[in-house]
mmCIF file of C-alpha atoms in Angstrom:
data_model
loop_
_atom_site.group_PDB
_atom_site.id
_atom_site.type_symbol
_atom_site.label_atom_id
_atom_site.label_comp_id
_atom_site.label_asym_id
_atom_site.label_seq_id
_atom_site.Cartn_x
_atom_site.Cartn_y
_atom_site.Cartn_z
ATOM 1 C CA MET A 1 159.340 94.515 69.669
ATOM 2 C CA SER A 2 158.023 94.071 66.248
ATOM 3 C CA ARG A 3 159.103 96.432 63.354
ATOM 4 C CA PRO A 4 156.626 98.104 61.438
ATOM 5 C CA GLU A 5 155.984 96.724 57.885
ATOM 6 C CA THR A 6 157.184 98.676 55.303
ATOM 7 C CA GLN A 7 154.270 99.043 52.791
ATOM 8 C CA LYS A 8 154.782 98.440 48.899
ATOM 9 C CA ARG A 9 154.855 101.643 46.774
ATOM 10 C CA ALA A 10 150.794 101.061 44.875
ATOM 11 C CA ASN A 11 151.558 100.561 41.270
ATOM 12 C CA LEU A 12 149.142 101.173 38.203
ATOM 13 C CA ARG A 13 148.143 97.975 38.456
ATOM 14 C CA ASP A 14 147.356 98.115 41.849
ATOM 15 C CA VAL A 15 145.062 101.172 41.471
ATOM 16 C CA ALA A 16 143.302 99.123 38.050
ATOM 17 C CA ARG A 17 142.313 95.814 40.755
ATOM 18 C CA HIS A 18 141.133 98.705 43.797
ATOM 19 C CA ALA A 19 138.842 100.400 41.029
ATOM 20 C CA GLN A 20 138.249 97.391 38.842
ATOM 21 C CA VAL A 21 139.048 98.492 36.450
ATOM 22 C CA SER A 22 141.637 98.059 33.187
ATOM 23 C CA VAL A 23 144.911 99.506 33.718
ATOM 24 C CA ALA A 24 144.727 100.981 30.523
ATOM 25 C CA THR A 25 141.771 102.647 31.873
ATOM 26 C CA VAL A 26 143.988 104.407 34.989
ATOM 27 C CA SER A 27 145.776 105.574 32.208
ATOM 28 C CA ARG A 28 143.549 107.167 30.671
ATOM 29 C CA VAL A 29 142.267 108.972 33.499
ATOM 30 C CA LEU A 30 145.725 110.313 34.551
ATOM 31 C CA ASN A 31 146.383 111.488 30.921
ATOM 32 C CA LYS A 32 142.666 113.123 31.613
ATOM 33 C CA SER A 33 141.153 111.241 29.075
ATOM 34 C CA GLN A 34 137.929 112.502 27.875
ATOM 35 C CA LEU A 35 136.903 109.012 26.626
ATOM 36 C CA VAL A 36 135.863 107.744 30.689
ATOM 37 C CA THR A 37 133.027 108.043 32.189
ATOM 38 C CA LYS A 38 132.489 110.335 34.948
ATOM 39 C CA ASP A 39 131.556 107.586 37.478
ATOM 40 C CA THR A 40 134.655 105.525 36.638
ATOM 41 C CA ARG A 41 136.849 108.603 36.925
ATOM 42 C CA ASP A 42 135.756 109.276 40.557
ATOM 43 C CA ARG A 43 136.081 105.701 41.258
ATOM 44 C CA VAL A 44 139.496 105.526 39.547
ATOM 45 C CA ASN A 45 140.813 109.121 41.580
ATOM 46 C CA ARG A 46 138.732 107.324 44.964
ATOM 47 C CA ALA A 47 141.342 104.238 44.304
ATOM 48 C CA ILE A 48 144.586 106.679 44.287
ATOM 49 C CA GLU A 49 143.869 108.764 46.889
ATOM 50 C CA THR A 50 143.169 105.680 49.202
ATOM 51 C CA LEU A 51 146.055 103.113 47.820
ATOM 52 C CA ASN A 52 148.405 107.068 47.759
ATOM 53 C CA PHE A 53 149.545 106.379 44.633
ATOM 54 C CA VAL A 54 151.939 108.635 43.238
ATOM 55 C CA PRO A 55 153.067 107.567 38.962
ATOM 56 C CA SER A 56 156.171 107.451 38.798
ATOM 57 C CA ALA A 57 159.369 108.873 36.525
ATOM 58 C CA ALA A 58 159.235 105.686 34.560
ATOM 59 C CA ALA A 59 155.644 105.374 34.271
ATOM 60 C CA ARG A 60 154.927 109.659 33.473
ATOM 61 C CA THR A 61 158.137 108.898 30.398
ATOM 62 C CA LEU A 62 156.531 105.726 29.026
ATOM 63 C CA ASN A 63 153.199 107.367 29.111
ATOM 64 C CA SER A 64 154.356 111.105 27.658
ATOM 65 C CA GLY A 65 157.682 109.780 26.203
ATOM 66 C CA ASN A 66 159.270 112.983 28.066
ATOM 67 C CA SER A 67 161.491 112.193 31.106
ATOM 68 C CA ARG A 68 161.925 116.191 31.589
ATOM 69 C CA THR A 69 165.581 115.490 32.641
ATOM 70 C CA ILE A 70 168.750 116.221 30.992
ATOM 71 C CA GLY A 71 172.308 114.474 31.550
ATOM 72 C CA ALA A 72 175.528 116.188 31.827
ATOM 73 C CA LEU A 73 179.142 114.938 31.624
ATOM 74 C CA VAL A 74 181.933 116.504 32.976
ATOM 75 C CA PRO A 75 185.446 115.673 33.893
ATOM 76 C CA THR A 76 185.667 116.314 37.138
ATOM 77 C CA LEU A 77 184.223 117.862 40.011
ATOM 78 C CA ASP A 78 187.150 118.886 41.958
ATOM 79 C CA HIS A 79 187.501 122.238 40.120
ATOM 80 C CA SER A 80 185.158 124.723 41.307
ATOM 81 C CA ILE A 81 184.946 126.034 37.992
ATOM 82 C CA PHE A 82 182.498 123.067 36.759
ATOM 83 C CA ALA A 83 180.582 123.715 40.409
ATOM 84 C CA ARG A 84 179.710 127.021 38.574
ATOM 85 C CA TYR A 85 179.225 126.021 35.654
ATOM 86 C CA LEU A 86 176.616 122.675 36.990
ATOM 87 C CA ASP A 87 174.691 125.440 39.251
ATOM 88 C CA ALA A 88 173.691 127.855 36.649
ATOM 89 C CA LEU A 89 172.889 124.537 34.752
ATOM 90 C CA GLU A 90 170.368 123.096 37.090
ATOM 91 C CA SER A 91 169.350 126.733 38.142
ATOM 92 C CA ARG A 92 167.592 127.471 34.636
ATOM 93 C CA LEU A 93 166.669 123.838 33.630
ATOM 94 C CA SER A 94 164.745 124.083 37.290
ATOM 95 C CA GLN A 95 162.912 127.129 35.857
ATOM 96 C CA HIS A 96 162.616 125.681 32.473
ATOM 97 C CA GLY A 97 161.066 122.604 33.888
ATOM 98 C CA TYR A 98 163.991 119.909 33.411
ATOM 99 C CA ALA A 99 165.682 117.784 35.904
ATOM 100 C CA LEU A 100 169.832 117.365 35.742
ATOM 101 C CA ILE A 101 171.441 114.128 35.825
ATOM 102 C CA VAL A 102 175.824 114.733 36.362
ATOM 103 C CA ALA A 103 177.937 112.323 35.240
ATOM 104 C CA VAL A 104 181.773 112.404 35.993
ATOM 105 C CA THR A 105 184.502 110.753 33.504
ATOM 106 C CA GLY A 106 187.536 111.622 34.983
ATOM 107 C CA GLY A 107 188.532 113.251 31.373
ATOM 108 C CA ASP A 108 188.718 109.737 29.760
ATOM 109 C CA PRO A 109 187.180 109.407 26.662
ATOM 110 C CA GLU A 110 186.003 105.568 27.290
ATOM 111 C CA GLU A 111 184.800 106.615 30.646
ATOM 112 C CA GLU A 112 182.922 109.358 28.964
ATOM 113 C CA GLU A 113 181.305 106.953 26.285
ATOM 114 C CA ARG A 114 179.938 104.029 29.168
ATOM 115 C CA LYS A 115 178.635 107.294 30.793
ATOM 116 C CA ALA A 116 176.745 108.499 28.304
ATOM 117 C CA PHE A 117 175.408 105.293 27.755
ATOM 118 C CA GLY A 118 173.873 105.230 30.824
ATOM 119 C CA LEU A 119 172.394 108.877 30.969
ATOM 120 C CA LEU A 120 170.762 107.897 27.742
ATOM 121 C CA ASP A 121 169.284 104.222 29.036
ATOM 122 C CA LEU A 122 168.126 106.359 31.881
ATOM 123 C CA GLY A 123 165.956 108.761 28.991
ATOM 124 C CA VAL A 124 168.045 111.326 29.513
ATOM 125 C CA GLU A 125 165.872 114.292 26.546
ATOM 126 C CA GLY A 126 169.534 116.271 25.669
ATOM 127 C CA LEU A 127 173.122 115.995 26.686
ATOM 128 C CA LEU A 128 175.598 118.614 27.795
ATOM 129 C CA VAL A 129 179.205 116.810 27.307
ATOM 130 C CA SER A 130 182.300 119.554 27.854
ATOM 131 C CA GLY A 131 184.916 119.464 24.882
ATOM 132 C CA ARG A 132 184.453 118.520 21.381
ATOM 133 C CA ALA A 133 186.950 115.179 20.921
ATOM 134 C CA HIS A 134 184.641 112.071 21.916
ATOM 135 C CA THR A 135 185.148 108.744 20.693
ATOM 136 C CA ALA A 136 183.353 107.361 17.482
ATOM 137 C CA GLY A 137 181.254 105.186 20.010
ATOM 138 C CA PHE A 138 179.877 108.233 21.425
ATOM 139 C CA ASP A 139 178.862 109.387 17.905
ATOM 140 C CA THR A 140 177.348 106.555 17.294
ATOM 141 C CA LEU A 141 175.292 106.714 20.275
ATOM 142 C CA ILE A 142 174.252 109.937 19.715
ATOM 143 C CA ASP A 143 172.759 108.762 16.227
ATOM 144 C CA ARG A 144 171.571 105.538 17.761
ATOM 145 C CA PHE A 145 169.437 107.539 20.724
ATOM 146 C CA ARG A 146 169.161 110.968 18.577
ATOM 147 C CA VAL A 147 168.968 113.128 21.584
ATOM 148 C CA PRO A 148 170.170 117.303 21.444
ATOM 149 C CA THR A 149 173.425 117.276 22.005
ATOM 150 C CA LEU A 150 175.156 119.808 22.810
ATOM 151 C CA ILE A 151 179.032 120.923 23.243
ATOM 152 C CA THR A 152 180.651 123.068 26.109
ATOM 153 C CA SER A 153 183.645 124.676 27.154
ATOM 154 C CA TYR A 154 184.513 124.813 23.682
ATOM 155 C CA TYR A 155 183.391 126.800 21.172
ATOM 156 C CA ASP A 156 183.640 125.723 17.010
ATOM 157 C CA PRO A 157 181.468 126.200 14.568
ATOM 158 C CA GLU A 158 182.188 123.601 12.668
ATOM 159 C CA ALA A 159 182.087 121.050 15.443
ATOM 160 C CA ARG A 160 179.567 117.990 14.783
ATOM 161 C CA TYR A 161 177.399 119.407 17.842
ATOM 162 C CA PRO A 162 176.550 122.854 18.344
ATOM 163 C CA THR A 163 178.918 124.624 20.496
ATOM 164 C CA ILE A 164 178.838 127.059 23.515
ATOM 165 C CA GLY A 165 181.873 127.764 25.317
ATOM 166 C CA TYR A 166 184.806 130.243 24.177
ATOM 167 C CA ASP A 167 187.290 129.940 21.998
ATOM 168 C CA ASN A 168 190.131 128.555 24.037
ATOM 169 C CA ALA A 169 192.734 129.250 21.216
ATOM 170 C CA THR A 170 192.135 133.171 20.972
ATOM 171 C CA ILE A 171 192.259 133.250 24.821
ATOM 172 C CA ALA A 172 195.273 131.791 25.429
ATOM 173 C CA ALA A 173 196.901 134.169 22.411
ATOM 174 C CA ASN A 174 195.439 136.555 24.265
ATOM 175 C CA ALA A 175 196.767 135.735 27.757
ATOM 176 C CA PHE A 176 200.290 134.929 25.707
ATOM 177 C CA GLU A 177 200.209 138.576 24.653
ATOM 178 C CA PHE A 178 199.285 140.348 27.633
ATOM 179 C CA LEU A 179 203.104 138.876 29.134
ATOM 180 C CA ARG A 180 204.657 139.628 26.100
ATOM 181 C CA ASP A 181 203.362 143.506 26.479
ATOM 182 C CA LEU A 182 204.720 143.398 29.930
ATOM 183 C CA GLY A 183 207.889 142.680 28.373
ATOM 184 C CA HIS A 184 208.521 138.935 28.958
ATOM 185 C CA ARG A 185 210.367 137.125 26.440
ATOM 186 C CA SER A 186 210.927 133.972 28.212
ATOM 187 C CA PHE A 187 207.844 131.732 29.329
ATOM 188 C CA ALA A 188 207.296 128.472 31.004
ATOM 189 C CA ILE A 189 203.507 127.262 30.039
ATOM 190 C CA VAL A 190 202.411 124.595 32.699
ATOM 191 C CA HIS A 191 199.560 122.535 31.653
ATOM 192 C CA GLY A 192 198.069 119.086 31.797
ATOM 193 C CA PRO A 193 197.938 116.217 30.114
ATOM 194 C CA LEU A 194 197.162 116.368 26.357
ATOM 195 C CA ASP A 195 196.268 113.210 25.158
ATOM 196 C CA VAL A 196 192.123 113.701 26.864
ATOM 197 C CA ASN A 197 191.479 117.636 26.817
ATOM 198 C CA ASP A 198 191.544 119.339 23.135
ATOM 199 C CA ARG A 199 190.993 122.422 25.321
ATOM 200 C CA PHE A 200 194.778 122.083 26.394
ATOM 201 C CA VAL A 201 195.428 121.259 23.178
ATOM 202 C CA ALA A 202 193.922 124.263 21.005
ATOM 203 C CA ARG A 203 195.245 126.359 23.812
ATOM 204 C CA ILE A 204 199.231 124.545 23.961
ATOM 205 C CA ASP A 205 198.709 125.059 19.403
ATOM 206 C CA ALA A 206 198.152 128.859 19.636
ATOM 207 C CA ILE A 207 200.809 129.967 22.162
ATOM 208 C CA ARG A 208 203.245 128.102 19.943
ATOM 209 C CA ASP A 209 201.843 129.724 17.221
ATOM 210 C CA LEU A 210 203.224 133.162 18.705
ATOM 211 C CA ALA A 211 206.521 132.175 20.062
ATOM 212 C CA HIS A 212 208.398 132.389 17.283
ATOM 213 C CA ASP A 213 210.361 135.453 18.777
ATOM 214 C CA SER A 214 210.228 133.825 22.594
ATOM 215 C CA GLU A 215 212.035 131.380 24.445
ATOM 216 C CA VAL A 216 209.099 129.228 25.580
ATOM 217 C CA THR A 217 208.917 125.877 27.518
ATOM 218 C CA PHE A 218 206.138 123.337 27.802
ATOM 219 C CA ARG A 219 205.480 121.864 31.300
ATOM 220 C CA SER A 220 202.327 119.070 30.997
ATOM 221 C CA VAL A 221 202.029 118.483 34.895
ATOM 222 C CA SER A 222 199.104 117.373 37.196
ATOM 223 C CA MET A 223 195.895 119.559 36.866
ATOM 224 C CA ASP A 224 196.279 120.060 40.796
ATOM 225 C CA VAL A 225 198.244 122.354 43.049
ATOM 226 C CA ALA A 226 201.203 119.718 43.691
ATOM 227 C CA GLY A 227 201.389 119.750 39.970
ATOM 228 C CA GLY A 228 202.486 123.283 39.471
ATOM 229 C CA ALA A 229 204.468 122.764 42.268
ATOM 230 C CA ASN A 230 206.376 119.741 40.489
ATOM 231 C CA ALA A 231 206.327 122.152 37.273
ATOM 232 C CA VAL A 232 208.545 124.447 38.763
ATOM 233 C CA LYS A 233 210.739 121.899 40.809
ATOM 234 C CA GLU A 234 212.103 120.652 36.937
ATOM 235 C CA LEU A 235 212.055 124.515 35.822
ATOM 236 C CA ALA A 236 214.911 125.361 38.775
ATOM 237 C CA ALA A 237 216.226 122.324 38.518
ATOM 238 C CA GLN A 238 217.665 123.007 34.821
ATOM 239 C CA SER A 239 218.820 126.336 36.408
ATOM 240 C CA ARG A 240 217.298 128.830 34.494
ATOM 241 C CA LEU A 241 213.731 130.232 35.681
ATOM 242 C CA PRO A 242 211.985 132.173 33.095
ATOM 243 C CA THR A 243 210.788 135.348 33.654
ATOM 244 C CA ALA A 244 206.858 134.545 33.753
ATOM 245 C CA ILE A 245 204.817 131.190 34.274
ATOM 246 C CA LEU A 246 201.839 130.927 32.351
ATOM 247 C CA CYS A 247 199.815 127.863 33.963
ATOM 248 C CA LEU A 248 196.722 126.809 32.105
ATOM 249 C CA SER A 249 194.780 126.593 35.610
ATOM 250 C CA ASP A 250 194.737 128.610 38.741
ATOM 251 C CA VAL A 251 195.381 125.593 40.779
ATOM 252 C CA GLN A 252 198.867 124.690 38.802
ATOM 253 C CA ALA A 253 199.900 128.636 39.329
ATOM 254 C CA LEU A 254 198.961 128.487 42.936
ATOM 255 C CA GLY A 255 200.983 125.661 43.365
ATOM 256 C CA ALA A 256 203.807 127.408 41.395
ATOM 257 C CA MET A 257 203.619 130.188 43.637
ATOM 258 C CA PHE A 258 203.586 128.172 46.636
ATOM 259 C CA GLU A 259 207.279 126.805 45.299
ATOM 260 C CA LEU A 260 208.753 130.001 44.376
ATOM 261 C CA THR A 261 207.699 131.392 47.584
ATOM 262 C CA ARG A 262 209.646 128.277 48.791
ATOM 263 C CA LEU A 263 212.656 128.455 46.754
ATOM 264 C CA GLY A 264 212.927 132.329 48.303
ATOM 265 C CA LEU A 265 211.505 133.648 44.815
ATOM 266 C CA VAL A 266 208.933 137.021 45.207
ATOM 267 C CA VAL A 267 205.959 136.950 42.871
ATOM 268 C CA PRO A 268 206.121 138.880 40.935
ATOM 269 C CA ASP A 269 209.533 141.107 41.731
ATOM 270 C CA ASP A 270 211.682 138.041 40.423
ATOM 271 C CA ILE A 271 209.751 136.004 38.361
ATOM 272 C CA SER A 272 205.371 137.017 37.437
ATOM 273 C CA VAL A 273 202.681 134.194 37.708
ATOM 274 C CA MET A 274 199.263 133.905 35.535
ATOM 275 C CA GLY A 275 196.536 131.633 36.333
ATOM 276 C CA PHE A 276 193.432 130.463 33.821
ATOM 277 C CA ASP A 277 189.523 130.175 35.479
ATOM 278 C CA ASN A 278 189.491 132.993 38.124
ATOM 279 C CA LEU A 279 188.567 130.390 40.710
ATOM 280 C CA GLU A 280 187.293 133.016 43.617
ATOM 281 C CA TRP A 281 189.989 132.691 46.035
ATOM 282 C CA SER A 282 192.380 133.572 43.072
ATOM 283 C CA ALA A 283 191.324 137.624 44.186
ATOM 284 C CA VAL A 284 192.847 136.591 47.677
ATOM 285 C CA SER A 285 195.825 134.468 47.728
ATOM 286 C CA GLU A 286 199.054 135.992 48.422
ATOM 287 C CA PRO A 287 199.880 137.656 45.701
ATOM 288 C CA SER A 288 196.551 138.062 44.207
ATOM 289 C CA MET A 289 197.036 136.209 40.847
ATOM 290 C CA THR A 290 196.303 137.493 37.514
ATOM 291 C CA SER A 291 194.094 135.334 35.823
ATOM 292 C CA ILE A 292 191.602 134.228 32.717
ATOM 293 C CA LYS A 293 188.110 134.945 33.860
ATOM 294 C CA LEU A 294 185.984 132.121 32.204
ATOM 295 C CA PRO A 295 181.756 132.691 31.555
ATOM 296 C CA ALA A 296 180.995 129.254 32.934
ATOM 297 C CA ALA A 297 178.045 130.858 35.493
ATOM 298 C CA GLU A 298 176.746 132.235 31.960
ATOM 299 C CA MET A 299 177.686 128.933 29.817
ATOM 300 C CA GLY A 300 175.553 127.022 32.041
ATOM 301 C CA ALA A 301 172.453 129.546 31.757
ATOM 302 C CA LYS A 302 173.280 129.166 28.073
ATOM 303 C CA ALA A 303 172.949 126.217 27.399
ATOM 304 C CA SER A 304 170.073 125.465 29.518
ATOM 305 C CA ASP A 305 168.713 127.679 27.346
ATOM 306 C CA ALA A 306 169.653 126.309 24.479
ATOM 307 C CA ILE A 307 169.242 122.835 25.064
ATOM 308 C CA VAL A 308 165.814 123.202 25.899
ATOM 309 C CA GLY A 309 165.026 125.269 22.863
ATOM 310 C CA TRP A 310 166.234 122.686 21.085
ATOM 311 C CA LEU A 311 163.727 120.312 22.204
ATOM 312 C CA GLN A 312 160.452 122.184 22.445
ATOM 313 C CA SER A 313 161.360 123.580 18.915
ATOM 314 C CA GLY A 314 163.052 120.879 17.449
ATOM 315 C CA GLN A 315 165.091 123.428 15.398
ATOM 316 C CA ARG A 316 168.791 122.158 16.114
ATOM 317 C CA ALA A 317 170.738 124.438 18.446
ATOM 318 C CA SER A 318 173.481 127.806 17.259
ATOM 319 C CA PRO A 319 176.548 127.788 18.514
ATOM 320 C CA LEU A 320 177.515 130.486 20.965
ATOM 321 C CA ALA A 321 180.862 132.064 21.450
ATOM 322 C CA LEU A 322 181.353 133.949 24.740
ATOM 323 C CA GLU A 323 184.017 136.392 26.109
ATOM 324 C CA ALA A 324 186.483 135.479 28.885
ATOM 325 C CA ASP A 325 188.642 138.600 30.458
ATOM 326 C CA ILE A 326 191.769 139.057 31.738
ATOM 327 C CA VAL A 327 192.120 139.975 35.719
ATOM 328 C CA ILE A 328 194.903 141.916 35.998
ATOM 329 C CA ARG A 329 196.212 141.568 39.439
ATOM 330 C CA ASP A 330 199.030 141.558 41.833
ATOM 331 C CA SER A 331 201.420 138.366 40.711
ATOM 332 C CA THR A 332 202.955 140.398 37.052
ATOM 333 C CA ARG A 333 204.388 142.794 36.650
ATOM 334 C CA PRO A 334 205.854 144.947 33.571
ATOM 335 C CA LEU A 335 209.748 143.452 32.991
ATOM 336 C CA SER A 336 212.203 145.805 34.015
ATOM 337 C CA LYS A 337 214.371 146.863 31.358
ATOM 338 C CA GLY A 338 218.068 147.132 31.830
#
């Protein structure tokens, strides 16, 4: 049995040949130019219908100079906070008539630069990227392609690009002060690698500034459940656990609670644990997890409005600070006196 032939998709030249006109004339018809006679327009339209011709996105971009696409660079898709952000971003961009293309960088600045070039080479009209720190090559790309570029997950009105996100230093300071107000003076701060994440650097620096009258240990581990568990193992090996553990991600905090339970300790009776991100399962963990609620969905919507507004008006977007809240649950408690 022979296979049916795969018919090649008609292109602009096919339409022109069928209608016996030039490619430029077909383009004028597609762009509704008044320079084409009714007879020629009807002939071209009949050719388009006969050949089932659909203009490609690339062709529309060449004709109009607009791709109606926005690129977003994110470090990972493993954490649901980025899923919430991208979901809101894509939904709002769709309302504006734009499509979203996502590239994952793995938190590697060099990879971010390569992925940025790939998106820009595809013709995205705007770019959204997580964090303030980037390679010099990234900045050169933006200067070369001259596309509106926004920073998310970070607020800094003095940054090279407009920022839409949260003040990481203030949020971390508020979390630390919350635990201090509960009476804690012995802390472990669990975080991810600092060499590729400027958000963590800002949070750690803020906590260091407040730690002058407290005993604070910092643990850099992987950004996953195993990392949180390993941090507790390291602390236990020193035979001196703190009274409170502040993890800069919920997944690390979950790993910390798992390991504390394995060691026979009770959260929060023996030790308080606090997370960051307020992931959807933090409310139903055992115990439920005190965490920082980051406005990921709001950030996606605001970033979409800002980048589209910039494209439509030609005016640079303004920095925007978003608020984060402490969601108090069962994994933390006041430290008993005496």
